Short mmCIF file of C-alpha atoms and ligand atoms in Angstrom, two decimals:
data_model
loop_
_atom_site.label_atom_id
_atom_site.label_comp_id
_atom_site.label_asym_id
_atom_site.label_seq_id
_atom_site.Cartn_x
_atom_site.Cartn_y
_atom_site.Cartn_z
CA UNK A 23 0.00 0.00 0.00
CA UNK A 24 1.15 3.49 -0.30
CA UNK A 25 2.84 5.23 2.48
CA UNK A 26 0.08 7.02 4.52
CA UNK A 27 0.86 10.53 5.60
CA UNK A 28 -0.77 10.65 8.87
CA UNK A 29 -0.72 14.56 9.30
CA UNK A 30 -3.78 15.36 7.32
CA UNK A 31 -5.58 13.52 9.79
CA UNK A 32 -4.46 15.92 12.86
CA UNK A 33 -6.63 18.56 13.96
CA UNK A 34 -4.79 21.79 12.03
CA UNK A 35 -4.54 23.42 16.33
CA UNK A 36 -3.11 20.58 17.43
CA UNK A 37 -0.23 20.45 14.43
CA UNK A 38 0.68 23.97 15.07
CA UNK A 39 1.17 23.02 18.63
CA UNK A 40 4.65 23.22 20.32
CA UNK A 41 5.20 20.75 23.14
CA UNK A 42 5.95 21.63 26.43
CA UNK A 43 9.51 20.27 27.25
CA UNK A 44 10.95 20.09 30.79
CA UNK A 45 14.49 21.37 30.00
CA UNK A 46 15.78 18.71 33.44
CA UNK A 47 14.17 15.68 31.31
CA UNK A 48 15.84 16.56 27.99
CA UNK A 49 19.84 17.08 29.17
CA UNK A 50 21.59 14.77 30.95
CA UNK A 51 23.76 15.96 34.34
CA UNK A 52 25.91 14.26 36.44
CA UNK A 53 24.75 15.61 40.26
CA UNK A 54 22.18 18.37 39.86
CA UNK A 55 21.01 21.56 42.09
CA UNK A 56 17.38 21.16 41.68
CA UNK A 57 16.02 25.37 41.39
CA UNK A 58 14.08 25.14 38.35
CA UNK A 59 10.82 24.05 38.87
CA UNK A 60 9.60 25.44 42.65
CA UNK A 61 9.37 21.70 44.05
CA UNK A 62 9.85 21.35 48.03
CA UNK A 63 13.98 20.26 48.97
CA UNK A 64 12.45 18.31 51.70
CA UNK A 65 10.64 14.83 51.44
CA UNK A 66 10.77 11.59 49.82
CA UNK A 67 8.52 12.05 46.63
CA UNK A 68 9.20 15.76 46.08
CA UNK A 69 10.22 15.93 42.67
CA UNK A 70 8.17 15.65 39.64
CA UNK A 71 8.36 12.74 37.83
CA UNK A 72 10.02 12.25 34.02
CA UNK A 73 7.98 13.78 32.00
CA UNK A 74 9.18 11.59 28.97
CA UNK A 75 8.97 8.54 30.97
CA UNK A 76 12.16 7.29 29.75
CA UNK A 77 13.14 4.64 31.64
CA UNK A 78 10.20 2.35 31.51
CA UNK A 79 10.19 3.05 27.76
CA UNK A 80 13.82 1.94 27.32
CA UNK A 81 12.59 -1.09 29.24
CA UNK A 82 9.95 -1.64 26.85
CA UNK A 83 11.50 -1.46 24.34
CA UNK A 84 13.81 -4.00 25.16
CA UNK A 85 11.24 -6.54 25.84
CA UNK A 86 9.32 -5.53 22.85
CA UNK A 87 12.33 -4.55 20.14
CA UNK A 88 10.08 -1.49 19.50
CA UNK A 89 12.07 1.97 19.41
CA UNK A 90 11.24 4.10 22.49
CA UNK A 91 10.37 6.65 20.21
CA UNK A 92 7.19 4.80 19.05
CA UNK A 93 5.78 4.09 22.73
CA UNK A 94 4.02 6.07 24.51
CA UNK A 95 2.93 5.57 28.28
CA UNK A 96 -0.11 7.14 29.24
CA UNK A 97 -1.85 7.37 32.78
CA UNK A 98 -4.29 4.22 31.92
CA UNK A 99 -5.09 3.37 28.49
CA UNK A 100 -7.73 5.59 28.92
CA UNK A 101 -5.77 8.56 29.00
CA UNK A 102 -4.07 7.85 25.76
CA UNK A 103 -8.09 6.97 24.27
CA UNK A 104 -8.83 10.36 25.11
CA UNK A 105 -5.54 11.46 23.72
CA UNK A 106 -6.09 10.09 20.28
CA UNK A 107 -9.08 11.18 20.03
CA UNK A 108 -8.45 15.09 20.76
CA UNK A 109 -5.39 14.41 18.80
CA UNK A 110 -7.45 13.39 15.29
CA UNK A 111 -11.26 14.07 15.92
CA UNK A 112 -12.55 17.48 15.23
CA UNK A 113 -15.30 18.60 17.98
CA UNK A 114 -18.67 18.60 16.29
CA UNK A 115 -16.93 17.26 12.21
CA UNK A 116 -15.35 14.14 13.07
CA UNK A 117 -17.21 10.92 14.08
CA UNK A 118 -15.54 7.40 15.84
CA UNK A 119 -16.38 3.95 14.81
CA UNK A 120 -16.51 1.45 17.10
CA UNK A 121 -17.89 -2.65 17.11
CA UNK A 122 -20.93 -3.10 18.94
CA UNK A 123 -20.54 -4.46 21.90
CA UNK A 124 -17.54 -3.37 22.53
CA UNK A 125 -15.31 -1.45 25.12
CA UNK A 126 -17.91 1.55 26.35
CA UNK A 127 -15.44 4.46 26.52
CA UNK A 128 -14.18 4.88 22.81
CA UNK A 129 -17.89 6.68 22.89
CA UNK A 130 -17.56 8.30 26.30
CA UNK A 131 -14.28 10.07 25.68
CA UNK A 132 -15.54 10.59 22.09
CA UNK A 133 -18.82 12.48 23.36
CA UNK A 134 -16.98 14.54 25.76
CA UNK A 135 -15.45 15.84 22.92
CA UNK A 136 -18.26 16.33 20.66
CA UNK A 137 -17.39 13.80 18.15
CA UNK A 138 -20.50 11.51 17.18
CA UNK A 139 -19.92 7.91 17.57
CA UNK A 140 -21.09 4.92 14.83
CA UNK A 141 -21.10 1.35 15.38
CA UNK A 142 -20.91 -2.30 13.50
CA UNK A 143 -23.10 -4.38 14.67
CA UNK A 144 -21.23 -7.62 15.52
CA UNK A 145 -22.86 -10.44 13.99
CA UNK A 146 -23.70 -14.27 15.88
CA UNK A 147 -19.63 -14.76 16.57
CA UNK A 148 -19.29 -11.33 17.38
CA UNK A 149 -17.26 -11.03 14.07
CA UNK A 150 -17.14 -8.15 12.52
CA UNK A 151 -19.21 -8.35 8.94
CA UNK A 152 -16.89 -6.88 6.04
CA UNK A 153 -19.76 -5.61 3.99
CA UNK A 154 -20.96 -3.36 7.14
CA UNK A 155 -17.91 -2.00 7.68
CA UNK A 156 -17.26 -0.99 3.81
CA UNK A 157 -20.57 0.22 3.61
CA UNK A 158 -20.43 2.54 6.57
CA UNK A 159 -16.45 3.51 6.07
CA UNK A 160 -17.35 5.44 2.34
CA UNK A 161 -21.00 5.96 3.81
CA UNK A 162 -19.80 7.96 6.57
CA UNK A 163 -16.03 8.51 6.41
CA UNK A 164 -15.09 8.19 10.34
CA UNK A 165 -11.42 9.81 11.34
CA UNK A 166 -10.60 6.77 13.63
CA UNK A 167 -11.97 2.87 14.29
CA UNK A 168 -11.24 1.44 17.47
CA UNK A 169 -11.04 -2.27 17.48
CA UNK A 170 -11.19 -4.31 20.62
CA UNK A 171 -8.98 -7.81 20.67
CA UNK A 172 -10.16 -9.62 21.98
CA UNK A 173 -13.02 -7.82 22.70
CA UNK A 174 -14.58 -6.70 25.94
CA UNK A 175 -17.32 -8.01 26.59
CA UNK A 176 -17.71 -10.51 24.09
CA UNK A 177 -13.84 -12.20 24.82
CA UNK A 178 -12.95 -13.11 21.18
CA UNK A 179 -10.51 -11.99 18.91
CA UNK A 180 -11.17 -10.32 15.89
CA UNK A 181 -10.12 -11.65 12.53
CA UNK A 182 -7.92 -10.24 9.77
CA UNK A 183 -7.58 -7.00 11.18
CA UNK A 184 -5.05 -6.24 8.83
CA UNK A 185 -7.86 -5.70 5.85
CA UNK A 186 -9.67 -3.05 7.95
CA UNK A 187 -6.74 -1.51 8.83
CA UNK A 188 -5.78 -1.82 4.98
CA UNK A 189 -9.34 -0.20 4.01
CA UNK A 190 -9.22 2.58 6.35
CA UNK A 191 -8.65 5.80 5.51
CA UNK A 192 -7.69 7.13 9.10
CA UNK A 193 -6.64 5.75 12.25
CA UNK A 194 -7.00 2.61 13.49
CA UNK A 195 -6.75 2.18 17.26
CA UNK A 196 -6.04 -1.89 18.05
CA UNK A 197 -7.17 -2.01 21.85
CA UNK A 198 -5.27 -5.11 23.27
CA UNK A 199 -5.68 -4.95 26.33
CA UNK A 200 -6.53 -8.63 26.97
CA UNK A 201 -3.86 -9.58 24.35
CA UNK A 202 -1.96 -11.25 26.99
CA UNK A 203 -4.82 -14.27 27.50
CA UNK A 204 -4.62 -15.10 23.84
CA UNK A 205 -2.68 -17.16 21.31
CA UNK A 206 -2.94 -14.45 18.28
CA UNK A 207 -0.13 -12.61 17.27
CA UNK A 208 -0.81 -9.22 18.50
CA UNK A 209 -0.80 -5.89 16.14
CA UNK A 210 2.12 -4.25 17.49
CA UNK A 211 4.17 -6.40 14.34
CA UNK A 212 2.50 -4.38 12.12
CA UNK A 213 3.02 -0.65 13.34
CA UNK A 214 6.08 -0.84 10.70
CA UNK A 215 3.94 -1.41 7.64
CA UNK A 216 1.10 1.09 8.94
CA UNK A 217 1.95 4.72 9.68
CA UNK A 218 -1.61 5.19 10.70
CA UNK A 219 -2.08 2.35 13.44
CA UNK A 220 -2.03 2.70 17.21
CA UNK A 221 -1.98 -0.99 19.04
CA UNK A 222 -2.80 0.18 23.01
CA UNK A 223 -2.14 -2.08 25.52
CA UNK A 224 -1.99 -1.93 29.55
CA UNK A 225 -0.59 -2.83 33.00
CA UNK A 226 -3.91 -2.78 34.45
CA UNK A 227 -5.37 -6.52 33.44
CA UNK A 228 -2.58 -9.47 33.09
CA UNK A 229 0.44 -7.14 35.14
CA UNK A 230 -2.64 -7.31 37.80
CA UNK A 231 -1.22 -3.15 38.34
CA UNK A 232 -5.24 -1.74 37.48
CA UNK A 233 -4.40 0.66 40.42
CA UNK A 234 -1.28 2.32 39.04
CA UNK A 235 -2.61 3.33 35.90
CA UNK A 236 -0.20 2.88 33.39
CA UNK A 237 -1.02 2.24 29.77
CA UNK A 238 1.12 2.32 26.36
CA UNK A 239 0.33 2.67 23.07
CA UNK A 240 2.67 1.96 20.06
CA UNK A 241 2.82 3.68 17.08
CA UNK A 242 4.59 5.36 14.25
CA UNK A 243 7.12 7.94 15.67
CA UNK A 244 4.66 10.75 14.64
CA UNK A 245 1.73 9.52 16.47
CA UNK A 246 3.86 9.09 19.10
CA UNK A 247 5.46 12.65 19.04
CA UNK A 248 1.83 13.61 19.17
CA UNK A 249 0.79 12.01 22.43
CA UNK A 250 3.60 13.48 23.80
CA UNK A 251 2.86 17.55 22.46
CA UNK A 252 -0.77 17.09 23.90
CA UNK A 253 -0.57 15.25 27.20
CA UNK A 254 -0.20 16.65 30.50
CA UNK A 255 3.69 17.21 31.17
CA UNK A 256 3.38 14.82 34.16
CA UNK A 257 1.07 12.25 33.44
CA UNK A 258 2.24 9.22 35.15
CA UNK A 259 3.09 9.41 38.95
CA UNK A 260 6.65 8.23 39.86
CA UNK A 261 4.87 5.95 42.47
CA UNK A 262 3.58 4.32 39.52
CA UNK A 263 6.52 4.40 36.92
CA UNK A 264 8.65 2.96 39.49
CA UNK A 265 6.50 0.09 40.24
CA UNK A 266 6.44 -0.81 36.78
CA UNK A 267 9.86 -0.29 35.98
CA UNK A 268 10.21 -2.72 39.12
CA UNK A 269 7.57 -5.65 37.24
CA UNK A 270 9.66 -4.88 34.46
CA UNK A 271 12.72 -5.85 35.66
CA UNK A 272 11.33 -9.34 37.09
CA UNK A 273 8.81 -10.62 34.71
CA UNK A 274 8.63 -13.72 36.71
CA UNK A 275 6.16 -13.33 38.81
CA UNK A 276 3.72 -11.21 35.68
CA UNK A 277 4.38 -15.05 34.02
CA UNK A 278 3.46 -17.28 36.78
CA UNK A 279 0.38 -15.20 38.03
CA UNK A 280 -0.67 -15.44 33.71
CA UNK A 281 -0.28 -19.19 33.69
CA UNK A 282 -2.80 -19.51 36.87
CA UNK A 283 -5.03 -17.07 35.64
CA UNK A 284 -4.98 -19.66 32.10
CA UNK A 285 -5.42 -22.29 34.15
CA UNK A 286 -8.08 -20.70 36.13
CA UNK A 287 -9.79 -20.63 32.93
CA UNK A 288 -9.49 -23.98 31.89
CA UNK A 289 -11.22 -25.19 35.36
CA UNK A 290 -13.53 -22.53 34.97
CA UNK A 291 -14.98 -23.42 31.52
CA UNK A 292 -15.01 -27.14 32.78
CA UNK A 293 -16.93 -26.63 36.03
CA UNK A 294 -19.37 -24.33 33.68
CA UNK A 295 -20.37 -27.63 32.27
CA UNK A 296 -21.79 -28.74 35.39
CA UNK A 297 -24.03 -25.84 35.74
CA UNK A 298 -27.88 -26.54 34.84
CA UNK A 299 -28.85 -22.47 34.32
CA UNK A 300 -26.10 -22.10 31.82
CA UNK A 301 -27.03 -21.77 28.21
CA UNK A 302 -23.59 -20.96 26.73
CA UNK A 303 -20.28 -20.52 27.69
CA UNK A 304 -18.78 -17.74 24.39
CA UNK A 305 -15.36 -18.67 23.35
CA UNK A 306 -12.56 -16.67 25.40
CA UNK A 307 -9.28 -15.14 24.53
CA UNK A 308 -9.18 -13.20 27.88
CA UNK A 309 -9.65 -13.56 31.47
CA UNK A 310 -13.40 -13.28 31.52
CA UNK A 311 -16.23 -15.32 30.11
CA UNK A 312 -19.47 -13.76 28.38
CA UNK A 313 -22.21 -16.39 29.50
CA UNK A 314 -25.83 -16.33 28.57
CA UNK A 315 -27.72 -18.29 31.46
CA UNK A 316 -31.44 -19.53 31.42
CA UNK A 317 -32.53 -17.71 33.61
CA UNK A 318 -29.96 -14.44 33.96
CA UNK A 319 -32.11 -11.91 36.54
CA UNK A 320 -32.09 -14.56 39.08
CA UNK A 321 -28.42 -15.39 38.58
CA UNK A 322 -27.73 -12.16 38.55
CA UNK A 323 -29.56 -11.58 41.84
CA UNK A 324 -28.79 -14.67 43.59
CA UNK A 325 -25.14 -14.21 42.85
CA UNK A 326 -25.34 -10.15 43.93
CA UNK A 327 -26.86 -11.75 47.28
CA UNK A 328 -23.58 -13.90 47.90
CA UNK A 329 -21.43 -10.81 47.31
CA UNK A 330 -20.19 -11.94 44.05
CA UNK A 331 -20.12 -9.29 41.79
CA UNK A 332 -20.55 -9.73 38.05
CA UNK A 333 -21.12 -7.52 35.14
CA UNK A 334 -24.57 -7.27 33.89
CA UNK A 335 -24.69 -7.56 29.98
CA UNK A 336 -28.11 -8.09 29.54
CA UNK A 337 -30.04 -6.78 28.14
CA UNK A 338 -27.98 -5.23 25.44
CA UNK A 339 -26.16 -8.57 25.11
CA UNK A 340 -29.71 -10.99 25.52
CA UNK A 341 -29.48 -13.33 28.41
CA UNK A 342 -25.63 -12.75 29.40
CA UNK A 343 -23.20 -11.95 32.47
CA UNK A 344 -19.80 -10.92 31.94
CA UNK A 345 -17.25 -12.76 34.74
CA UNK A 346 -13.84 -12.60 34.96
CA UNK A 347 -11.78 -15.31 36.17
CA UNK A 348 -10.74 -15.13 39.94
CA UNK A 349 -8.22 -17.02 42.33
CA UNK A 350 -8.93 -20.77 42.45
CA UNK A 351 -11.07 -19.97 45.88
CA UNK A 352 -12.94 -17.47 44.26
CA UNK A 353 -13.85 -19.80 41.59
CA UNK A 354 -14.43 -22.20 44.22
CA UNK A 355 -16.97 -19.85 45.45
CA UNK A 356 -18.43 -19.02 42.37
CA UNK A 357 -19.18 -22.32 41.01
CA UNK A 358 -21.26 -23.31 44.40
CA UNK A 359 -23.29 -20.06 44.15
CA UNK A 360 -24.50 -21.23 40.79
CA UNK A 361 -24.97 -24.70 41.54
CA UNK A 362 -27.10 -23.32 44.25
CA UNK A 363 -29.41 -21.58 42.16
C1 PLP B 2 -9.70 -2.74 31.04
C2 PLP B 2 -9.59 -2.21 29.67
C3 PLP B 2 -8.66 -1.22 29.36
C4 PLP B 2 -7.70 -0.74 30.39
O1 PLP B 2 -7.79 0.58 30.65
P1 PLP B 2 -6.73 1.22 31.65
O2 PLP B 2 -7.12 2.65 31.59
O3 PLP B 2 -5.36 0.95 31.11
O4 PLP B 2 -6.94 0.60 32.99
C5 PLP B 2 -8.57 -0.77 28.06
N1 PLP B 2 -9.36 -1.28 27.10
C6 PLP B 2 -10.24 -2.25 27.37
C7 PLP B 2 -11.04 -2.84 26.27
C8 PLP B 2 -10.39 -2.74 28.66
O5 PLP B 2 -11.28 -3.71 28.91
#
C-alpha cells in the first residue's frame, strides 16, 4: 500500500502546537542543584516525575524490540483513548467507529469531545461483517476505528484486522488490552507497515497493576510525538513508573500469576459444564467469560446476594453476564453459588 501521511488527519490546532519540554528531562547531568521548577527540597517524593517517561520506555522497548520513540505511556489506556481522540477528531466534524458491543469508553471520551460515535453491529460470533464496515467507512467517512482484541465483553478476537486496517482511511486504534490471555499474534508487528495504526495495551489486566494506571500505546514515531505535544507534562506518577519499571525488571512473577489465571480458565470453563442455568459458555481469549444463562435476573440476583459481583450484559447482550476469572477460591466460590441456584 502506499505510504500514509498521517498529518492530514491531525486537527490543524493541534499540528501547530509546540510541546511543552521540561528542560531537566531533555539534558543529561551528572549531580544536579534542583532550582528550576519550585518543588519542596524536603521529602521523599518531592520531585516531579520524568515527563518523557524514559526509563520504563527503554525497558519496553527491550522486551518488545520497539524503538522508544514509538511508545508512549499514558496514565491508563484511557488517558491515551482520550488522547487520540483530541489528537485526530474534530469537535462537532469528526465521528468514531466502534464494534458493537464493545469497550464503552471509545464513545464516552468521544462524546466529551463532541465527536459523534457509529457502530458495526457484531454479527452471531461477534465477528465483525466486512460488507458493514465498507458500507459505513465510504458511507460515513469516520477519522478513527477502534477495534477491541479480543473484545470486551464478548472475549474473542477479531479476525484479519489487517484488511480493515488496509481499508481505512484514518486511524486505526487496536485495543489489546486482553492480548496477553490469547494465542494471536498481537498488532504491534504491524506498526512498521502502517503509519496510521495505534496498538494500546496496559498494566492494568494481566500485570494485575489496574491501580497504578499505566497504559502504552505503540505507534509510528509521529503519532507518538503527538501524544507526547498534547498530554499533560506529568502524566504518570513516579509511584507508579517505578512500580512498573520494578515488574519490568522481574517478569517472573507477571508469568506465573498469567499461567494460573490460564489455568483458572481452563477449570472454569469445565466446572461451567456442570451448571444446569447455563445456556452458553462464548469462546474466550481473555480472562473473563461472556455467558448467557437460562434464567440471567435470578443469577444475577442470587449471585449479587452472595457478594459476588458480576457484570450485567443483559439486556444489550440478551441473556448474558460478563465474569472474569478469579483465584482458584474465588472460583471455588463461584461455582457453588451457581450450583445453588
Ligand atoms: C480494562 C480495559 C482497558 C484498560 O484501561 P486502563 O485505563 O489501562 O486501565 C482498556 N481497554 C479495554 C477494552 C479494557 O477492557
Amino acid at each position: 500500500m502506499t505510504a500514509i501521511n498521517i498529518n492530514r488527519f491531525v486537527r490543524k490546532n493541534i499540528s501547530e502546537l509546540q510541546p511543552y519540554i521540561s528542560f531537566r528531562d531533555q539534558n543529561e547531568f551528572a549531580n544536579p542543584i534542583l532550582m528550576d521548577a519550585n518543588e519542596s527540597p524536603f521529602g521523599e517524593f518531592n520531585r516531579y516525575p520524568d515527563s518523557t517517561h524514559k526509563k520504563i520506555r527503554n525497558q519496553i522497548s527491550q522486551l518488545k524490540g520497539i524503538s522508544p520513540k514509538q511508545i508512549s505511556v499514558g496514565n491508563g489506556s484511557d488517558e491515551l483513548i482520550d488522547l487520540i481522540i483530541k489528537i485526530f477528531c474534530e469537535p462537532k466534524k469528526d465521528s468514531i467507529l466502534m464494534m458493537n458491543p464493545s469497550f464503552a469508553m471509545y464513545g464516552f471520551y468521544a462524546a466529551i469531545n463532541e465527536n459523534s460515535v457509529l457502530k458495526i453491529q457484531l454479527d452471531g460470533n461477534f465477528e465483525i461483517q466486512k460488507e458493514d464496515f465498507l458500507k459505513i467507512t465510504t458511507e460515513n467517512q469516520p477519522k478513527i476505528f477502534f477495534i477491541c482484541s479480543p473484545n470486551n465483553p464478548t472475549g474473542n478476537s477479531i479476525k484479519d484486522i489487517e484488511f480493515y486496517i488496509e481499508n481505512f482511511n484514518g486511524i486505526v486504534v487496536v485495543d489489546e488490552a486482553y492480548i496477553e490471555f490469547s494465542n494471536e499474534r498481537s498488532a504491534v508487528e504491524l506498526i512498521e507497515k502502517f503509519p496510521n495504526l495505534i496498538v494500546s495495551q496496559t498494566f492494568s489486566k494481566a500485570w494485575g497493576m489496574a491501580g497504578a494506571r499505566i497504559g502504552i500505546a505503540y505507534s509510528s514515531q509521529e503519532i507518538s510525538q503527538l501524544i507526547y505535544t498534547v498530554k499533560a507534562p506529568y502524566n504518570v506518577n513516579s509511584l507508579s513508573l517505578n512500580l512498573v519499571s520494578k515488574s519490568l525488571e522481574n517478569v517472573s512473577e507477571f508469568q506465573n500469576n498469567l499461567e494460573q489465571i490460564i489455568a483458572e480458565r481452563s477449570w472454569l470453563k469445565e466446572e461451567f459444564k456442570t451448571i444446569k442455568s447455563i445456556e452458553k459458555v462464548f469462546p474466550t481469549d481473555a480472562n473473563f467469560f461472556l455467558i448467557q444463562f437460562k434464567n440471567v435476573e435470578t443469577v444475577y440476583q442470587k449471585l449479587l446476594e452472595n457478594e459476588i459481583l458480576t457484570s450485567k450484559r443483559f439486556p444489550q447482550i440478551p441473556n448474558c453476564i460478563r465474569i472474569n476469572v478469579g483465584n482458584r477460591e474465588e472460583n471455588i466460590q463461584l461455582i457453588n453459588a451457581l450450583k445453588n441456584i
